[in-house]
């Protein structure tokens, strides 16, 4: 099963690092960029580096973008074996992403954050960079850069393009942006289900309370599992040729969807 939840933790809040791991997120991201004020960047990097030396689990690190005063020293942190990979913000150039990805070691990958209009137009090239395993969408930064005022249907075209670009490049489904709803589980559930329906494979989280809601949203519902079982049972018992389930024709793509739903349900 692919990673569904990516939980950000501010890099200057080292007391939260282990707590983040206990939240059961599929991936934890120690954040040296947006979550850290400029005057605390050096302190945050030192805290992350110190924690990584004795870390009991592997994590991602979001570094500061190329062209900032902190980028080069942030990259040095990536040498730790406790780093699963790097999240690169404001990704706009395949060549720049390749330079960062080239610094990674065995078993590490790069997740470019597409959060500007320039990055969105460059997404097909970003997706082809070696060691890029999947893309992530910085929806609120994208709204700010583009002038689009809304995170719902206003961004449908942007989201669908990232999904199609990822599929065409053979990447895992992309990771959708954060939801600001921390205490509104219903809104977060709706946001995460929208991500799933648009073809995203996971979601960025900003609080541990969001993690179980995201997991539940990406899991097949009871109705979906029941439908998938009816399809599989009908295929196993039915005669050769076309069959129908719930009054609808079952062809090869439908059968594959049913199988994938049951596999996801079995994986938990």
Coordinates of N, CA and C in Angstrom, one line a residue, residues 5 7 17-26 28 207-212 215:
X5 N -0.8 9.4 4.1 CA -0.7 10.6 4.9 C 0.7 11.1 5.1
X7 N 2.7 13.9 7.3 CA 2.5 14.8 8.4 C 3.7 15.8 8.6
X17 N 8.9 15.9 17.4 CA 9.3 14.9 16.4 C 8.8 13.5 16.7
X18 N 9.1 13.0 17.9 CA 8.7 11.7 18.3 C 7.2 11.6 18.4
X19 N 6.5 12.6 18.8 CA 5.1 12.6 18.9 C 4.5 12.5 17.5
X20 N 5.1 13.1 16.6 CA 4.6 12.9 15.2 C 4.7 11.5 14.7
X21 N 5.8 10.8 15.1 CA 5.9 9.4 14.7 C 4.8 8.5 15.3
X22 N 4.4 8.9 16.5 CA 3.4 8.1 17.2 C 2.0 8.4 16.6
X23 N 1.8 9.4 15.8 CA 0.5 9.7 15.2 C 0.1 8.7 14.1
X24 N 1.0 7.8 13.8 CA 0.8 6.7 12.8 C 0.6 7.2 11.4
X25 N 1.1 8.4 11.1 CA 1.2 8.9 9.7 C 2.0 7.9 8.9
X26 N 1.7 7.8 7.6 CA 2.5 6.9 6.8 C 3.9 7.5 6.5
X28 N 6.4 11.1 7.9 CA 6.6 12.3 8.7 C 7.6 13.2 7.9
X207 N -1.6 18.5 11.2 CA -1.8 18.2 12.6 C -2.1 16.7 12.8
X208 N -1.6 16.1 13.8 CA -1.8 14.7 14.0 C -3.3 14.2 14.0
X209 N -4.2 15.1 14.4 CA -5.6 14.8 14.4 C -6.1 14.5 13.0
X210 N -5.4 15.1 12.0 CA -5.9 14.9 10.7 C -5.6 13.5 10.1
X211 N -4.6 12.8 10.7 CA -4.1 11.6 10.1 C -5.1 10.5 10.0
X212 N -5.8 10.2 11.1 CA -6.8 9.1 11.0 C -8.0 9.4 10.1
X215 N -6.7 8.7 6.6 CA -6.7 7.3 6.3 C -8.1 6.7 6.1

